[in-house]
Tab-separated table of C-alpha atoms (C1' of nucleotides) in Angstrom:
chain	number	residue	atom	x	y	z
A	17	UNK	CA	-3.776	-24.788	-7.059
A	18	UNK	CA	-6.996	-26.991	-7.740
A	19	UNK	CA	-5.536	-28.176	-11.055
A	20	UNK	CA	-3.316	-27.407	-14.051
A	21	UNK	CA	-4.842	-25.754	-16.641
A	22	UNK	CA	-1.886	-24.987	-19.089
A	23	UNK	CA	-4.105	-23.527	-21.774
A	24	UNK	CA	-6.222	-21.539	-19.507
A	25	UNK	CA	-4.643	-17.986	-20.787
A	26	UNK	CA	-4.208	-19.174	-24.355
A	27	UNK	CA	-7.614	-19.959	-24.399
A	28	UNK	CA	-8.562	-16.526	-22.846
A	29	UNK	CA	-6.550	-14.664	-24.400
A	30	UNK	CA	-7.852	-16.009	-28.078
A	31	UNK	CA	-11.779	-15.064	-27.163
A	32	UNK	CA	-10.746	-11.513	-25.895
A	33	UNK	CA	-8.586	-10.624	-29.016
A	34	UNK	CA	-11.887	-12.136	-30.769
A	35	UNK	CA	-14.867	-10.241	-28.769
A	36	UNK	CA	-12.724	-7.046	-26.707
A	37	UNK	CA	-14.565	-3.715	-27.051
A	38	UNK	CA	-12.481	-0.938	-28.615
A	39	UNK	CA	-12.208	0.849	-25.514
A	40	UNK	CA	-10.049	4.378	-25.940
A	41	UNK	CA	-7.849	3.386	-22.715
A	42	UNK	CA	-6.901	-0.140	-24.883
A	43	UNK	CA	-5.036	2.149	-27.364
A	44	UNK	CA	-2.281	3.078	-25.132
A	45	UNK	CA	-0.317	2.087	-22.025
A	46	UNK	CA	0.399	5.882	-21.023
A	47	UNK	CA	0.985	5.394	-17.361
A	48	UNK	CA	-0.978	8.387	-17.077
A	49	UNK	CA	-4.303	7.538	-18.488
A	50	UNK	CA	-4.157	3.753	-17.503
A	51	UNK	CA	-3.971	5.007	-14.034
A	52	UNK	CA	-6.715	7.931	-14.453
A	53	UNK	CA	-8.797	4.679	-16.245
A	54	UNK	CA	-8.090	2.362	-13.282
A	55	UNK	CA	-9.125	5.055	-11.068
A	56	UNK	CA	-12.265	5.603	-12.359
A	57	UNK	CA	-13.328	2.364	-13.314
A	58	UNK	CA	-13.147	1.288	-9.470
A	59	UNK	CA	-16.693	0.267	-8.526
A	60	UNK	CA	-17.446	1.326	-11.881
A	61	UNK	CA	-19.338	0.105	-14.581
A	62	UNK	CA	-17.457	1.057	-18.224
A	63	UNK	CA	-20.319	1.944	-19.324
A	64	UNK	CA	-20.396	4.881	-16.408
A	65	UNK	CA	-16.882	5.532	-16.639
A	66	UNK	CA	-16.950	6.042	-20.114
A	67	UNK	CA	-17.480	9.735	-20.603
A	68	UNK	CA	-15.665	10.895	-17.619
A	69	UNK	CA	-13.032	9.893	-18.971
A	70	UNK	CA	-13.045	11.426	-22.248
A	71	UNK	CA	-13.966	14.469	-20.526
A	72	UNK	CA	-11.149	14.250	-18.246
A	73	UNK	CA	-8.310	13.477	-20.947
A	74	UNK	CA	-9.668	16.652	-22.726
A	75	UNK	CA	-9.207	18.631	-19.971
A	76	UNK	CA	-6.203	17.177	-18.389
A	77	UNK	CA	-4.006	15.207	-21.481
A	78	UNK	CA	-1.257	15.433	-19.252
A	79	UNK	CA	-0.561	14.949	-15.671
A	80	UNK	CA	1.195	18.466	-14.616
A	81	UNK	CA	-2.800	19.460	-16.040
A	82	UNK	CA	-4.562	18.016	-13.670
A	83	UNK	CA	-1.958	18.628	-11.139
A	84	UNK	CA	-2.140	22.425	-11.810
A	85	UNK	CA	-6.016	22.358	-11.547
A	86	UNK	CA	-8.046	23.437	-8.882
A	87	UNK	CA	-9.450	21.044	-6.632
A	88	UNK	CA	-12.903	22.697	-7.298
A	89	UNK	CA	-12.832	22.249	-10.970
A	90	UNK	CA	-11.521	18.228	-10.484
A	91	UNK	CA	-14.638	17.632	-8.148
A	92	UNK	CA	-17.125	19.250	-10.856
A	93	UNK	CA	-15.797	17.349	-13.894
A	94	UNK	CA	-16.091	14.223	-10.822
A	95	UNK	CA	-19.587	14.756	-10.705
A	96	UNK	CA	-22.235	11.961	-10.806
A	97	UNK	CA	-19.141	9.716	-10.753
A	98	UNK	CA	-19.697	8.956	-7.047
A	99	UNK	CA	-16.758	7.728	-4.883
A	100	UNK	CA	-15.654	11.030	-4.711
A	101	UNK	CA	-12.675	10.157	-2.347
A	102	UNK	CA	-11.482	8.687	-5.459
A	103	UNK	CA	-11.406	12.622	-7.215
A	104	UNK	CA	-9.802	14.056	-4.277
A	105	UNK	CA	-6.840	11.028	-4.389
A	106	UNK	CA	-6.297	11.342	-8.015
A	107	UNK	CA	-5.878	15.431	-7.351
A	108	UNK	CA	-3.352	14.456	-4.349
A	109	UNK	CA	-1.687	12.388	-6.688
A	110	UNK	CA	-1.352	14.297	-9.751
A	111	UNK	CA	0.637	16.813	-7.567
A	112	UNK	CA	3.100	14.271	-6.211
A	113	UNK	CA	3.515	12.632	-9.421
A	114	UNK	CA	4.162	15.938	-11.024
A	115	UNK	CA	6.227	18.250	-8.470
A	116	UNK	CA	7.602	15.005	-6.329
A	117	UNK	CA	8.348	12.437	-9.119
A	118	UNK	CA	9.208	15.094	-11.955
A	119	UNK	CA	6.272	14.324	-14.160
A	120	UNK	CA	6.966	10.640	-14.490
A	121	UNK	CA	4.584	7.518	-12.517
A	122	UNK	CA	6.646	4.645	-10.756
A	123	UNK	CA	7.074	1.503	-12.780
A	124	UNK	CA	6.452	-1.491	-10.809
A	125	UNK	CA	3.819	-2.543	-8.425
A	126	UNK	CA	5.569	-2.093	-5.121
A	127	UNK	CA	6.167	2.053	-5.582
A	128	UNK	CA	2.918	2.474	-7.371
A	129	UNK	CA	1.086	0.906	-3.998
A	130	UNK	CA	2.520	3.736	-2.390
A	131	UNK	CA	0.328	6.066	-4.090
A	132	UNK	CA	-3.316	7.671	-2.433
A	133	UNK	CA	-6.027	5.746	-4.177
A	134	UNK	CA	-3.759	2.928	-5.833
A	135	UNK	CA	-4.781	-0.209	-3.504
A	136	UNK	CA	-3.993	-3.632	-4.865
A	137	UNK	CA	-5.805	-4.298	-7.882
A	138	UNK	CA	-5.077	-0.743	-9.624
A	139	UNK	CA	-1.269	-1.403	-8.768
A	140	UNK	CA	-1.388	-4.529	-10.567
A	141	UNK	CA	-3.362	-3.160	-13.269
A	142	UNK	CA	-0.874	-0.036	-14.136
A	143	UNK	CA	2.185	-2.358	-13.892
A	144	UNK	CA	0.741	-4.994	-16.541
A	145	UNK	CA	-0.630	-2.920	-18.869
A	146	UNK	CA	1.822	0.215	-19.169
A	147	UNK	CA	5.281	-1.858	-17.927
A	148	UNK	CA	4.466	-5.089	-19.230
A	149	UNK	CA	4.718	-6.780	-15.278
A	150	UNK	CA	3.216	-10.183	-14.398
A	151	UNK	CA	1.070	-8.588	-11.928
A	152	UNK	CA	-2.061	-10.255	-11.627
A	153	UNK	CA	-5.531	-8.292	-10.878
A	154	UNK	CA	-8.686	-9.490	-9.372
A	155	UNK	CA	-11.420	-7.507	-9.562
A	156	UNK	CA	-14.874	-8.498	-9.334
A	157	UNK	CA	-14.684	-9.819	-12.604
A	158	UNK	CA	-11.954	-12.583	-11.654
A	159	UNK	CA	-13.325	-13.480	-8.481
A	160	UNK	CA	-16.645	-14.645	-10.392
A	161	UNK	CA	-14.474	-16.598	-13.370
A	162	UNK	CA	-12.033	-17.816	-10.899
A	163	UNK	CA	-14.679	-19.154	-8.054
A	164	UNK	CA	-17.096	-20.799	-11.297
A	165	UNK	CA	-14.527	-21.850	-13.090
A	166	UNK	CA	-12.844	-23.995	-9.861
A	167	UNK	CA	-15.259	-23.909	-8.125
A	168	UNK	CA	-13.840	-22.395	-5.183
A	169	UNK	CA	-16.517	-21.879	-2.337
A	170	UNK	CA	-14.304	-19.531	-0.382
A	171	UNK	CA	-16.088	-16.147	0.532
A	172	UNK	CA	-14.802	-13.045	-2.224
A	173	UNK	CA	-14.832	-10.576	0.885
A	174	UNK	CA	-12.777	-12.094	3.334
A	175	UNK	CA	-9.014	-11.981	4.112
A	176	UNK	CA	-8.579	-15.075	3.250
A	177	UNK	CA	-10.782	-15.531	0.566
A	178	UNK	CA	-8.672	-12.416	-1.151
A	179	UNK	CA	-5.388	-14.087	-0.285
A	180	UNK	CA	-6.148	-17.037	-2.284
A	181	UNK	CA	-7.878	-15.608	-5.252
A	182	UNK	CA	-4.794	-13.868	-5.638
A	183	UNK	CA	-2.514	-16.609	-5.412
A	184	UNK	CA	-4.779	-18.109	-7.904
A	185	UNK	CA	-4.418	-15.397	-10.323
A	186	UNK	CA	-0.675	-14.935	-10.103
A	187	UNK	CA	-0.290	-18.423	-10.923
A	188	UNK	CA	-2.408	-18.260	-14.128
A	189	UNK	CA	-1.231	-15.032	-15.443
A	190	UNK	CA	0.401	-15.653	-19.113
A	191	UNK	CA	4.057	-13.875	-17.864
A	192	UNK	CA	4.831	-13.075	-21.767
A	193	UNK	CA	1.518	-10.621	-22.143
A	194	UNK	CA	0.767	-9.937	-18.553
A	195	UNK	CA	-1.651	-6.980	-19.721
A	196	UNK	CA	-3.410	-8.376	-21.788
A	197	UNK	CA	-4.459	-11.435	-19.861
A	198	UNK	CA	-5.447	-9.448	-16.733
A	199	UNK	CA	-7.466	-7.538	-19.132
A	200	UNK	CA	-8.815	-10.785	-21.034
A	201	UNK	CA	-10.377	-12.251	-17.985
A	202	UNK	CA	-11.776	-8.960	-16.865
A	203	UNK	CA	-13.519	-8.858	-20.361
A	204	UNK	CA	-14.594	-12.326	-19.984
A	205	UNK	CA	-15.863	-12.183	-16.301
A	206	UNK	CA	-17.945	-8.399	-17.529
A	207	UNK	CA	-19.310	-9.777	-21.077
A	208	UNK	CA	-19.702	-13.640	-20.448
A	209	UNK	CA	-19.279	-14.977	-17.032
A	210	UNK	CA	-21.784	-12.408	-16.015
A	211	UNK	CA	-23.091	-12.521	-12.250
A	212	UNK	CA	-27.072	-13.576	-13.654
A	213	UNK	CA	-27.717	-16.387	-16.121
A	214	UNK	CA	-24.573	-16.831	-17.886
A	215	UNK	CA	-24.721	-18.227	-21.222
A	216	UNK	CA	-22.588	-21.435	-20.181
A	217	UNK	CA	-23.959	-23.702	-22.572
A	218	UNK	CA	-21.908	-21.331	-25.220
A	219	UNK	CA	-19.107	-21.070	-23.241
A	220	UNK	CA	-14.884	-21.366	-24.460
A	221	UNK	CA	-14.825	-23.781	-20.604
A	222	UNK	CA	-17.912	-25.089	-20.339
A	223	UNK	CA	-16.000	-28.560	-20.826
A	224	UNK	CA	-13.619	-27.507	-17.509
A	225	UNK	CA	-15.413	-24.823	-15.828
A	226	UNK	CA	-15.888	-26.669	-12.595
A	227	UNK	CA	-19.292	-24.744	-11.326
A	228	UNK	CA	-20.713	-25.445	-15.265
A	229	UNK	CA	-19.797	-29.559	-14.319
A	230	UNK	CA	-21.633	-29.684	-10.865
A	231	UNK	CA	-24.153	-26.856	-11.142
A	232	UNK	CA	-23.345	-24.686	-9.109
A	233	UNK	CA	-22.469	-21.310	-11.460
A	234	UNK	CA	-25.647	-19.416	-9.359
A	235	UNK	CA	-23.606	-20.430	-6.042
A	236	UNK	CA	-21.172	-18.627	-7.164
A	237	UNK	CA	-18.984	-17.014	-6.054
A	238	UNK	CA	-19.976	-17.056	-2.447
A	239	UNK	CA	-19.835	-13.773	-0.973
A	240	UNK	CA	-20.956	-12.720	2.937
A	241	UNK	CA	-24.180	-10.363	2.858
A	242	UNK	CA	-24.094	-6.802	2.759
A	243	UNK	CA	-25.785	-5.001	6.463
A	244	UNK	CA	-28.952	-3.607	6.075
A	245	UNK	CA	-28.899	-0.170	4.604
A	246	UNK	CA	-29.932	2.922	7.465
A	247	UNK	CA	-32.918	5.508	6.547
A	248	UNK	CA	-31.728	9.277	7.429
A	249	UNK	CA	-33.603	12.071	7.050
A	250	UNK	CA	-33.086	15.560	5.227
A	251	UNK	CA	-34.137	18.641	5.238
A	252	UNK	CA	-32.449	21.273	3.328
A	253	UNK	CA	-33.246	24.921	3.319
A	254	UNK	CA	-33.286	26.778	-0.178
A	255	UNK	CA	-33.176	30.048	0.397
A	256	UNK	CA	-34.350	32.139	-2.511
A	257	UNK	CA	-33.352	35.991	-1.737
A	258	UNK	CA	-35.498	38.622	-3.772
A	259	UNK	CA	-32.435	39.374	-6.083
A	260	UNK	CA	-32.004	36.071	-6.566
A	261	UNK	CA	-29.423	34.688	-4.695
A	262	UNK	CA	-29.000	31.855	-2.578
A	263	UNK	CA	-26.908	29.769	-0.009
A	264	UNK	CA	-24.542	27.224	-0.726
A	265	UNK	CA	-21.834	25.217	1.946
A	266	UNK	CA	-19.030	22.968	1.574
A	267	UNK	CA	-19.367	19.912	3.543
A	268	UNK	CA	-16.524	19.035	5.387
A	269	UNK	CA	-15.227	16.561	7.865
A	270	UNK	CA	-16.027	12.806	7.627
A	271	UNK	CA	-19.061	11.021	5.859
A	272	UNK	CA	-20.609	11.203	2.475
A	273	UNK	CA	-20.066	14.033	-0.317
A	274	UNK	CA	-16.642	15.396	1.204
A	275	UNK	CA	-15.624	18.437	-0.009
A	276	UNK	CA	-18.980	18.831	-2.682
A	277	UNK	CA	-21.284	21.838	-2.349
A	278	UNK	CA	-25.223	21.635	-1.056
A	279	UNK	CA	-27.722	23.694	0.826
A	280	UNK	CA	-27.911	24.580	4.311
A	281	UNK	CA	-28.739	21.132	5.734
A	282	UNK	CA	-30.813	20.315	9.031
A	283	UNK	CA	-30.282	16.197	9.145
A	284	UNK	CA	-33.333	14.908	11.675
A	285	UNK	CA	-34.307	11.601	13.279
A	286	UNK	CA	-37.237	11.312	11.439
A	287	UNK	CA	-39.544	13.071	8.859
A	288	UNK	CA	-40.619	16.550	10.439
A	289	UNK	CA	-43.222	19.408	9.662
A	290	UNK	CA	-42.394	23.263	9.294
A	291	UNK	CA	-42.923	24.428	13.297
A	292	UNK	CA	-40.604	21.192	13.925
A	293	UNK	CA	-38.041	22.780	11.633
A	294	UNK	CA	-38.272	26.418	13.068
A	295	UNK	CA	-37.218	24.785	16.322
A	296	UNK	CA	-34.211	23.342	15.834
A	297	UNK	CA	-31.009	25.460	16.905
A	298	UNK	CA	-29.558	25.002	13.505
A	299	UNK	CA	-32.644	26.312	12.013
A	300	UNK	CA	-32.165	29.289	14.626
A	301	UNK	CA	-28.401	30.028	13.757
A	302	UNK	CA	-29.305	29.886	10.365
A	303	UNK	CA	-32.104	32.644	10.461
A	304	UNK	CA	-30.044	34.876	12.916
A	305	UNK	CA	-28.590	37.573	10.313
A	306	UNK	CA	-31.688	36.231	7.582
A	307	UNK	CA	-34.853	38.098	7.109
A	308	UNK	CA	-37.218	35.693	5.847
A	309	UNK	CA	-40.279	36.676	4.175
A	310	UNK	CA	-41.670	32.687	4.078
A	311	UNK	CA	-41.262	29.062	4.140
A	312	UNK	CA	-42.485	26.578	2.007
A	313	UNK	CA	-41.839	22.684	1.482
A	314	UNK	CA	-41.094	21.805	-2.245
A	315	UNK	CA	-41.994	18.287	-2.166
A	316	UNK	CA	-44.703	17.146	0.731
A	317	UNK	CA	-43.344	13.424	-0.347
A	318	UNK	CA	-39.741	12.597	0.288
A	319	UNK	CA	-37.209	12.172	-2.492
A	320	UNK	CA	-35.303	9.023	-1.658
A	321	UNK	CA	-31.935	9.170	-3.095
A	322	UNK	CA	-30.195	5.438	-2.120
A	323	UNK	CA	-26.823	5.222	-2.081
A	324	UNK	CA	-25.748	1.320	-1.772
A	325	UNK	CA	-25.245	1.783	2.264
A	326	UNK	CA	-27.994	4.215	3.089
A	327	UNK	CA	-31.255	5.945	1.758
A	328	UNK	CA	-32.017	9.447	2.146
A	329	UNK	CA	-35.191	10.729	2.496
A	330	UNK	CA	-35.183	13.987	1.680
A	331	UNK	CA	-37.190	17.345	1.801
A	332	UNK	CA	-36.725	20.237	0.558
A	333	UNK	CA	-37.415	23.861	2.637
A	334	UNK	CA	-37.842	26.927	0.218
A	335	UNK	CA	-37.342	30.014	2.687
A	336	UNK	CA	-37.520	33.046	0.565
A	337	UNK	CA	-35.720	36.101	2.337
A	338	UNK	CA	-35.921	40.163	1.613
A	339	UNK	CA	-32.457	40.651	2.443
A	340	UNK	CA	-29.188	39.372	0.856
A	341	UNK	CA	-26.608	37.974	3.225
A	342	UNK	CA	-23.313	37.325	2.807
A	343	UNK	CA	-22.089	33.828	1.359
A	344	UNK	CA	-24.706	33.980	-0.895
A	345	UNK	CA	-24.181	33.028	-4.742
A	346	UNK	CA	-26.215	34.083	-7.618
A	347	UNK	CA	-28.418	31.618	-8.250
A	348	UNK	CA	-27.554	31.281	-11.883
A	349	UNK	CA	-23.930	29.987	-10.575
A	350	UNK	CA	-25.212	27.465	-9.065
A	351	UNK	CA	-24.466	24.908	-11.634
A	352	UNK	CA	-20.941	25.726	-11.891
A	353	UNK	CA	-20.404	24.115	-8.295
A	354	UNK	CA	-19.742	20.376	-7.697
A	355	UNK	CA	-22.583	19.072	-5.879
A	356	UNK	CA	-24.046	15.427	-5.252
A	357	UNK	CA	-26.763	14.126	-8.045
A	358	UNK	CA	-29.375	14.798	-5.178
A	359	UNK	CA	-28.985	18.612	-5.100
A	360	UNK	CA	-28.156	18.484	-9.035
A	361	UNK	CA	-31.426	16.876	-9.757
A	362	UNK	CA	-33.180	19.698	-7.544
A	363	UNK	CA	-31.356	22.375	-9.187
A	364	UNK	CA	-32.465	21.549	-12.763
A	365	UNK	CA	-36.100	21.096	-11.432
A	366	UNK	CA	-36.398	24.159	-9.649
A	367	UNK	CA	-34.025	26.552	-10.752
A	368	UNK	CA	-34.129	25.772	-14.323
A	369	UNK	CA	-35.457	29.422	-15.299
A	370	UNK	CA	-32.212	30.780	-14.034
B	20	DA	C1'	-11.771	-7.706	10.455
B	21	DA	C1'	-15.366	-4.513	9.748
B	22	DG	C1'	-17.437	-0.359	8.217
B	23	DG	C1'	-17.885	3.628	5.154
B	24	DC	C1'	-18.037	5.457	0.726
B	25	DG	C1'	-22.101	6.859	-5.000
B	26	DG	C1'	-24.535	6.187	-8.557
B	27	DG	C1'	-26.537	3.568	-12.080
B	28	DG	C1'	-27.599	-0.540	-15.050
B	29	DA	C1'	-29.622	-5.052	-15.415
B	30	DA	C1'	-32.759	-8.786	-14.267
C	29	DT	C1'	-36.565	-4.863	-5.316
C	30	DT	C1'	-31.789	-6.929	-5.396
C	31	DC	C1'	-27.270	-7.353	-7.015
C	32	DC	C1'	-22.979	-5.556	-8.148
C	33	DC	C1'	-19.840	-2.940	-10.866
C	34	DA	C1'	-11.985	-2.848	-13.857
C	35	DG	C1'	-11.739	-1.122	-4.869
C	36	DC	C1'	-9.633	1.798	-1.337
C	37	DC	C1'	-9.157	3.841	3.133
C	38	DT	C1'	-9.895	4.220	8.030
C	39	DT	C1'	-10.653	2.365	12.455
DNA sequence: AAGGCGGGGAA
DNA sequence: TTCCCAGCCTT
């Protein structure tokens, strides 16, 4: 512990009752909808989260809900969310919560780490906020106030730079209101101690915040660099049958978009022209039981949809057929499947007169 | 310990 | 462009 800082929470805790946003999950401590919140907001701006959650509360106010829904119908309202492990977890969980744990979410941190999804932070954050816990949290939010404000040069995304930012953070947590501090320095690390330009001259520490004293709040917090992100390449095939049907598969297995819907996909080395296409196997397999009438490429340029770990350059084939095959789905039904923003943003473009 | 996993907002 | 967001899981 770099030093004491007795009023630390008081102080905190004063500015957040002061400046908090009135956020809808702030007006109860539900386990329920803290932990669909939590869930959410992983890797997620509020701002994002937002609306997903309103939507999902509609749908699903209680647990046995969302339990009792199809997986389907979870991934769609997950859609544009991203993470969508994250859907699939909260599905899983729903169930055991509701058939295994008769309706009723564990109350302390050790029993809700058990659950798919629920890592560290999100256990801590459920049993502060909805059982009053001294759990403390540290999100990106605390790592930033936490490294600036001691100025603590260990790397954010190591084991041991984890270790002791949690240490750090149990030792500050105000024991009394638990929930509301781990929330209070969240606020403060997302609406003041922002990552770019700061406004420390203004700030409730400026007179302790170690980084503020030596200048060195843009050092901080020190986190190792990111590998370079890899270029794949796309080409999907939208068929477009004279009745107006088309092809849609689930992806399965590992990798991105698990379990979400897209056209018949032919992934290449590198960008390729429409005789290139015709001679892949896949492309063969796919035409076997097809009777296509022609091919044409939608976009000569690339779309390049970037995820944060890899970019996608993508094409995509319109191969119009005579004959209807099986699998198909009208293409007016389309939009009821869960499918990546990609193929959603390509939907509204090309089918939108269906 | 390292890598994979989305999408979007802000500077 | 780059950074990073109320992280977690698998290998």
């Amino acid at each position: 512990m770099p030093k004491k800082v007795p009023h630390f929470s008081k102080i905190l805790i004063a500015w957040y009752l002061q400046n908090k946003r009135d956020l809808p999950w702030r007006n109860t401590t539900n386990p329920y909808r803290i932990w669909l919140s939590e869930i959410m907001l992983q890797q997620t701006r509020v701002l994002q989260g937002l609306p997903y959650y309103l939507k999902f509360v509609e749908a699903y106010p209680k647990v046995e809900d969302l339990a009792n829904a199809p997986e389907d119908d979870v991934l769609k309202l997950w859609q544009g969310l991203g993470y969508y492990s994250r859907a699939r977890n909260l599905h899983a969980t729903a169930k055991i919560v509701s058939e295994e744990m008769n309706g009723t979410f564990p109350n302390n941190y050790n029993d809700l780490l058990k659950l798919k999804g629920v890592g560290d932070y999100t256990a801590s954050a459920i049993a502060s906020i909805s059982f009053n816990q001294p759990e403390a949290v540290v999100d990106g939010n605390v790592y930033r106030v936490l490294s600036r404000y001691f100025g603590i040069p260990t790397p954010i995304n190591t084991t041991p730079g984890q270790k002791e930012f949690k240490q750090l953070a149990q030792q500050l947590i105000d024991k009394k209101e638990p929930g509301t501090f781990n929330q209070a320095i969240m606020e403060f690390g997302a609406r003041f101690c922002v990552p770019q330009s700061p406004d420390c001259g203004n700030c409730i520490f400026n007179d302790s915040c170690v980084a503020f004293q030596q200048k060195k709040v843009t050092e901080l917090p020190v986190k190792i660099k990111a590998k370079p992100v890899k270029n794949r390449f796309f080409n999907y095939l939208v068929v477009l049958s004279e009745n107006e049907r088309t092809i849609l598969q689930q992806r399965t297995g590992k990798g991105i978009w698990q379990k979400l819907y897209e056209f018949p996909l032919i992934e290449t080395s590198e960008e390729i022209n429409i005789s290139e296409l015709q001679n892949f196997p896949q492309f063969r397999t796919f035409s076997e039981n097809l009777n296509i009438e022609n091919i044409s490429l939608f976009n000569e340029k690339p779309v390049i949809h970037k995820l944060s770990h890899q970019h996608l350059n993508t094409r995509f084939w319109i191969v119009e057929t005579s004959e209807e095959k099986e699998n198909t789905v009208p293409i007016s039904e389309v939009k009821n499947y869960a499918v990546p923003v990609l193929i959603a943003d390509f939907v509204s473009e090309f089918f939108e007169n269906y």
